[in-house]
């Protein structure tokens, strides 16, 4: 094990015993995102806004349409969670200039100081927050692309007829996974099953869904639990062992869309989707935009293709209860 986080974790585990996978993931990602710029071909991974400007432009026009449905408030907030380098917001704001009356107050939820600097360098005015609950009340449109997948998950493994939380302990010359004590109130399941829970995601979705207006959560994930572990660590565009270099790889987990939908509905919102990203982008005219821009064949395939982000990623919308489906969603697709 190398690095400052590895040493801190070792001291902590020696003193207090093993930490949960969720604690490990939270510490890992805080250190990882504080470390600088992981995006793009030279970095660790590429997100949809980094593939092509078309993604942010379409999201920006979706926001203008949502604002029209909100009856064009003069004062409103445009919120983004986990904005990365700020590319999505920059492209969205540029596309939204087609409607001069769309003048949002921009709020960004970002914990990494290094990424905040990159977002500031995009040149648009914004207010930064560590958490969404400090954003002032009022009509809002919020966006979260690959944000929920970065939140820490707890993992439970079924062994010998009971569930055990997966913990991280010291072992040999590094870290290793161990099973915690058997949980007393064990639900059903077969030996070897794994289930994941992301306590932070539901809480954040509830805070966002309670705001008047619309929102979009775009991520890879499931509605039916897959029954297997989905936590992964990525570095240099490939998968790595999450325990080998704490704080040096991006850790993520598939998003439980059913939990986000439940949290949204319990907060009084309607939800639509999750629609496959490719279909959603096509319904909103990405092919016409690609033809107009030219040279976008590879990006279009990547964003919409069934074997690429187009099916793996899904789009979930939040909006006022009783409202018709927002742009890109079909009536009856949630609601
Ligand atoms: C995978 S990146 C997505 C970046 C961007 N949305 C994009 O599509 O390019 C995750 C983002 O969420 C931020 N983040 C991760 N955990 C967070 C947390 N608990 N609170 C606020 N921001 C967080 C990271 O710093 C980063 O900006």
XYZ file of C-alpha atoms and ligand atoms in Angstrom:
362
model
C 0.000 0.000 0.000
C 1.191 3.486 -0.836
C 0.005 7.042 -0.323
C -1.414 9.192 2.448
C -4.887 7.653 2.487
C -3.476 4.114 2.740
C -1.408 5.096 5.787
C -4.352 6.898 7.434
C -6.625 3.913 6.833
C -4.066 1.486 8.240
C -3.749 3.559 11.443
C -7.498 3.837 11.781
C -8.144 0.107 11.234
C -5.377 -0.793 13.729
C -7.025 1.474 16.301
C -10.777 0.895 15.684
C -11.065 -2.299 13.638
C -12.332 -2.803 10.058
C -14.250 -0.050 8.213
C -17.338 -0.656 6.064
C -16.998 -0.715 2.279
C -19.120 2.485 2.266
C -16.667 4.301 4.555
C -13.783 3.092 2.430
C -15.518 4.270 -0.769
C -16.318 7.702 0.730
C -12.691 8.214 1.838
C -11.358 6.835 -1.462
C -13.491 9.119 -3.633
C -12.894 12.225 -1.498
C -9.128 11.680 -1.889
C -9.438 10.693 -5.549
C -11.488 13.712 -6.671
C -9.391 16.076 -4.524
C -6.387 14.878 -6.533
C -7.132 16.790 -9.735
C -8.506 16.081 -13.198
C -9.340 12.429 -13.921
C -11.389 13.073 -17.090
C -10.658 12.491 -20.752
C -8.448 10.306 -22.863
C -5.324 10.991 -20.834
C -7.175 10.445 -17.539
C -9.123 7.591 -16.012
C -12.539 7.730 -17.726
C -14.685 9.716 -20.183
C -18.181 10.910 -19.327
C -20.953 11.795 -21.815
C -20.401 15.595 -21.757
C -16.706 14.920 -22.471
C -17.592 12.742 -25.493
C -19.303 15.571 -27.378
C -20.807 19.034 -26.895
C -24.085 17.546 -28.223
C -24.824 15.951 -24.856
C -24.728 19.196 -22.865
C -26.536 21.089 -25.619
C -29.452 18.662 -25.612
C -29.595 18.729 -21.802
C -29.561 22.559 -21.949
C -32.507 22.621 -24.351
C -34.326 20.107 -22.138
C -33.840 22.615 -19.294
C -35.333 25.435 -21.381
C -38.335 23.223 -22.137
C -38.707 22.378 -18.419
C -38.535 26.104 -17.598
C -41.325 26.768 -20.130
C -43.414 24.106 -18.372
C -42.737 25.963 -15.079
C -44.306 29.038 -16.746
C -41.023 30.802 -17.332
C -40.132 32.070 -13.848
C -37.889 35.177 -13.989
C -35.908 33.957 -10.979
C -34.936 30.300 -10.775
C -31.951 28.085 -10.002
C -30.127 25.750 -12.344
C -28.396 23.198 -10.114
C -25.775 20.625 -11.056
C -24.487 17.903 -8.760
C -20.954 16.614 -9.313
C -20.164 18.824 -12.347
C -16.691 17.353 -12.996
C -14.862 19.824 -15.240
C -18.032 21.916 -15.739
C -18.362 20.948 -19.412
C -22.009 19.873 -19.214
C -23.068 23.156 -17.590
C -21.022 25.258 -20.042
C -22.549 23.483 -23.082
C -26.054 23.588 -21.579
C -25.862 27.331 -20.842
C -24.530 28.060 -24.344
C -27.373 26.114 -26.007
C -29.954 27.713 -23.686
C -28.957 31.190 -24.908
C -31.331 30.488 -27.808
C -33.984 31.642 -25.312
C -32.736 35.017 -23.992
C -35.234 35.075 -21.091
C -33.726 31.844 -19.669
C -31.362 33.428 -17.115
C -30.774 31.005 -14.251
C -28.835 31.466 -11.047
C -26.350 28.572 -11.269
C -25.599 26.445 -8.197
C -22.985 23.674 -8.267
C -22.700 20.921 -5.664
C -19.048 19.868 -5.613
C -16.794 18.753 -2.756
C -13.470 18.668 -4.619
C -11.525 21.969 -4.467
C -9.496 20.946 -7.549
C -12.633 20.332 -9.613
C -14.219 23.555 -8.310
C -11.258 25.454 -9.836
C -11.766 23.719 -13.196
C -15.494 24.537 -13.057
C -14.708 28.188 -12.228
C -12.384 28.318 -15.253
C -15.358 27.630 -17.574
C -16.262 31.285 -17.067
C -19.918 31.186 -16.027
C -21.108 32.670 -12.715
C -22.023 30.091 -10.086
C -22.383 29.519 -6.360
C -20.725 26.377 -4.946
C -22.101 24.068 -2.250
C -20.837 20.974 -0.446
C -24.369 19.587 -0.186
C -27.669 20.214 -1.985
C -29.602 21.233 1.134
C -27.790 24.596 1.367
C -29.111 25.754 -2.049
C -31.710 28.507 -1.499
C -35.348 27.480 -1.992
C -37.323 28.408 -5.075
C -38.097 27.136 -8.575
C -35.272 24.901 -9.777
C -34.054 22.612 -12.495
C -31.381 20.187 -11.346
C -28.993 17.880 -13.205
C -26.892 14.949 -12.020
C -24.787 13.113 -14.618
C -22.668 10.308 -13.149
C -23.081 11.800 -9.671
C -25.185 9.180 -7.874
C -22.816 6.370 -8.948
C -19.972 8.023 -7.002
C -21.822 7.942 -3.663
C -20.730 5.305 -1.136
C -22.614 2.004 -1.011
C -22.857 -0.595 1.725
C -22.556 -4.176 0.534
C -24.064 -7.249 2.197
C -23.062 -10.839 1.401
C -25.142 -13.927 2.151
C -23.016 -16.589 3.867
C -24.295 -19.721 5.615
C -27.918 -18.535 5.685
C -27.329 -15.011 7.043
C -26.296 -11.614 5.719
C -22.892 -10.103 6.575
C -21.723 -6.580 5.803
C -18.584 -6.442 3.649
C -15.803 -4.676 5.555
C -12.262 -3.606 4.759
C -9.512 -4.869 7.096
C -5.734 -5.007 7.195
C -4.222 -8.241 5.946
C -0.804 -9.332 4.732
C 0.882 -6.252 3.306
C -2.279 -4.368 2.343
C -6.034 -4.169 2.677
C -8.493 -7.012 2.190
C -12.235 -7.576 2.249
C -13.694 -9.466 5.207
C -17.250 -10.355 6.201
C -18.607 -8.616 9.297
C -20.672 -10.379 11.959
C -23.963 -12.059 10.941
C -26.868 -9.605 10.944
C -29.740 -10.641 13.203
C -32.729 -9.636 11.071
C -31.668 -11.369 7.876
C -34.071 -11.252 4.884
C -34.356 -13.945 2.216
C -31.571 -14.842 -0.196
C -29.313 -17.641 -1.368
C -25.727 -18.230 -0.313
C -23.319 -16.071 -2.319
C -25.951 -13.395 -3.067
C -24.738 -9.832 -2.745
C -26.930 -6.814 -2.187
C -25.968 -3.131 -2.166
C -27.575 -0.116 -0.511
C -26.642 3.539 -1.055
C -28.051 5.415 1.958
C -26.853 8.833 0.708
C -28.590 8.550 -2.697
C -32.140 8.337 -1.359
C -31.563 11.272 1.010
C -30.153 13.495 -1.738
C -32.894 12.496 -4.222
C -35.519 13.384 -1.600
C -34.000 16.847 -1.006
C -33.896 17.522 -4.775
C -37.354 16.114 -5.509
C -38.897 18.340 -2.821
C -37.798 21.462 -4.762
C -40.429 22.961 -7.087
C -39.446 22.308 -10.706
C -37.772 19.514 -12.679
C -34.643 17.350 -12.445
C -32.640 14.761 -14.374
C -30.549 11.914 -12.963
C -28.428 10.276 -15.687
C -26.368 7.247 -14.777
C -25.835 3.531 -15.262
C -27.889 1.383 -12.960
C -30.819 -0.949 -12.410
C -34.464 -1.057 -11.410
C -34.399 -4.762 -10.445
C -31.466 -5.518 -8.086
C -28.837 -7.556 -9.975
C -28.013 -9.778 -6.953
C -24.285 -9.382 -7.547
C -21.717 -6.778 -6.524
C -21.497 -3.736 -8.807
C -18.863 -1.666 -6.996
C -15.867 -1.146 -9.250
C -12.673 0.883 -9.348
C -11.350 2.378 -12.572
C -7.953 3.870 -13.339
C -6.437 4.641 -16.749
C -9.659 3.470 -18.510
C -9.403 -0.027 -17.000
C -10.685 -1.838 -13.947
C -8.357 -2.160 -10.960
C -8.559 -3.740 -7.522
C -10.195 -1.016 -5.357
C -8.040 -1.964 -2.357
C -4.663 -1.909 -4.092
C -4.223 1.880 -4.329
C -6.654 3.688 -2.007
C -7.523 7.176 -3.256
C -5.930 6.625 -6.667
C -8.808 5.025 -8.598
C -12.403 6.146 -9.192
C -14.835 3.962 -7.239
C -18.445 3.730 -8.395
C -21.462 1.469 -8.139
C -24.515 0.909 -10.310
C -27.324 3.248 -9.283
C -30.482 1.807 -7.750
C -33.042 3.716 -9.863
C -35.932 2.117 -7.967
C -34.624 3.712 -4.741
C -34.341 7.138 -6.445
C -37.895 6.776 -7.807
C -39.218 5.812 -4.365
C -37.437 8.749 -2.710
C -38.789 11.135 -5.366
C -42.361 9.952 -5.052
C -42.219 10.002 -1.240
C -41.070 13.637 -1.480
C -44.205 14.408 -3.534
C -42.689 14.504 -7.047
C -43.588 12.538 -10.172
C -40.860 10.511 -11.901
C -40.486 9.412 -15.544
C -38.180 6.721 -16.874
C -35.528 5.553 -16.486
C -35.337 5.795 -20.301
C -32.277 4.423 -22.116
C -29.929 7.372 -22.752
C -29.619 6.616 -26.474
C -33.367 6.595 -27.021
C -33.832 9.735 -24.930
C -31.165 11.622 -26.905
C -32.658 10.462 -30.225
C -36.154 11.568 -29.172
C -34.658 14.998 -28.457
C -33.030 15.275 -31.886
C -29.369 14.336 -31.383
C -29.164 12.865 -34.895
C -30.199 16.170 -36.494
C -27.690 18.035 -34.317
C -24.921 15.571 -35.277
C -25.707 16.033 -38.965
C -25.599 19.803 -38.564
C -22.271 19.787 -36.690
C -20.620 17.150 -38.922
C -17.815 14.784 -37.897
C -19.825 13.430 -34.966
C -20.269 9.800 -36.115
C -18.049 8.286 -33.425
C -19.486 10.483 -30.653
C -23.052 9.756 -31.770
C -22.400 6.004 -31.722
C -20.818 6.266 -28.312
C -23.612 8.338 -26.752
C -26.540 6.460 -28.313
C -25.279 2.983 -29.340
C -26.892 -0.103 -27.809
C -23.456 -1.560 -27.080
C -22.106 1.700 -25.610
C -23.430 4.421 -23.278
C -26.780 4.449 -25.125
C -28.183 1.479 -23.286
C -25.951 1.182 -20.240
C -26.891 4.696 -19.148
C -30.429 5.699 -18.304
C -32.249 8.957 -17.744
C -34.696 9.491 -14.900
C -36.739 12.710 -14.732
C -38.399 14.309 -11.722
C -41.182 16.902 -11.922
C -44.421 18.155 -10.428
C -46.995 15.469 -9.518
C -49.747 15.332 -12.152
C -47.697 17.056 -14.874
C -47.457 15.517 -18.378
C -44.252 13.699 -19.339
C -41.337 16.124 -19.849
C -39.461 16.283 -23.177
C -37.893 13.000 -24.245
C -40.175 10.844 -22.083
C -43.368 9.129 -23.144
C -46.630 9.479 -21.231
C -46.972 6.325 -19.188
C -43.174 6.058 -18.821
C -43.380 6.570 -15.070
C -45.297 9.690 -13.931
C -17.852 10.795 -12.268
S -17.715 12.493 -11.900
C -18.987 13.142 -12.963
C -18.613 14.450 -13.552
C -19.575 15.135 -14.505
N -20.939 15.137 -14.050
C -19.479 14.601 -15.903
O -20.429 14.011 -16.370
O -18.426 14.781 -16.527
C -18.385 12.674 -10.267
C -18.483 14.090 -9.777
O -19.162 14.112 -8.510
C -18.371 14.785 -7.544
N -18.682 14.156 -6.239
C -18.442 12.883 -5.888
N -18.924 12.626 -4.649
C -19.501 13.774 -4.232
C -20.192 14.156 -3.053
N -20.395 13.277 -2.062
N -20.665 15.403 -2.960
C -20.482 16.290 -3.977
N -19.827 15.979 -5.119
C -19.344 14.749 -5.245
C -16.953 14.606 -8.016
O -16.039 15.489 -7.449
C -17.158 14.801 -9.524
O -17.302 16.161 -9.867
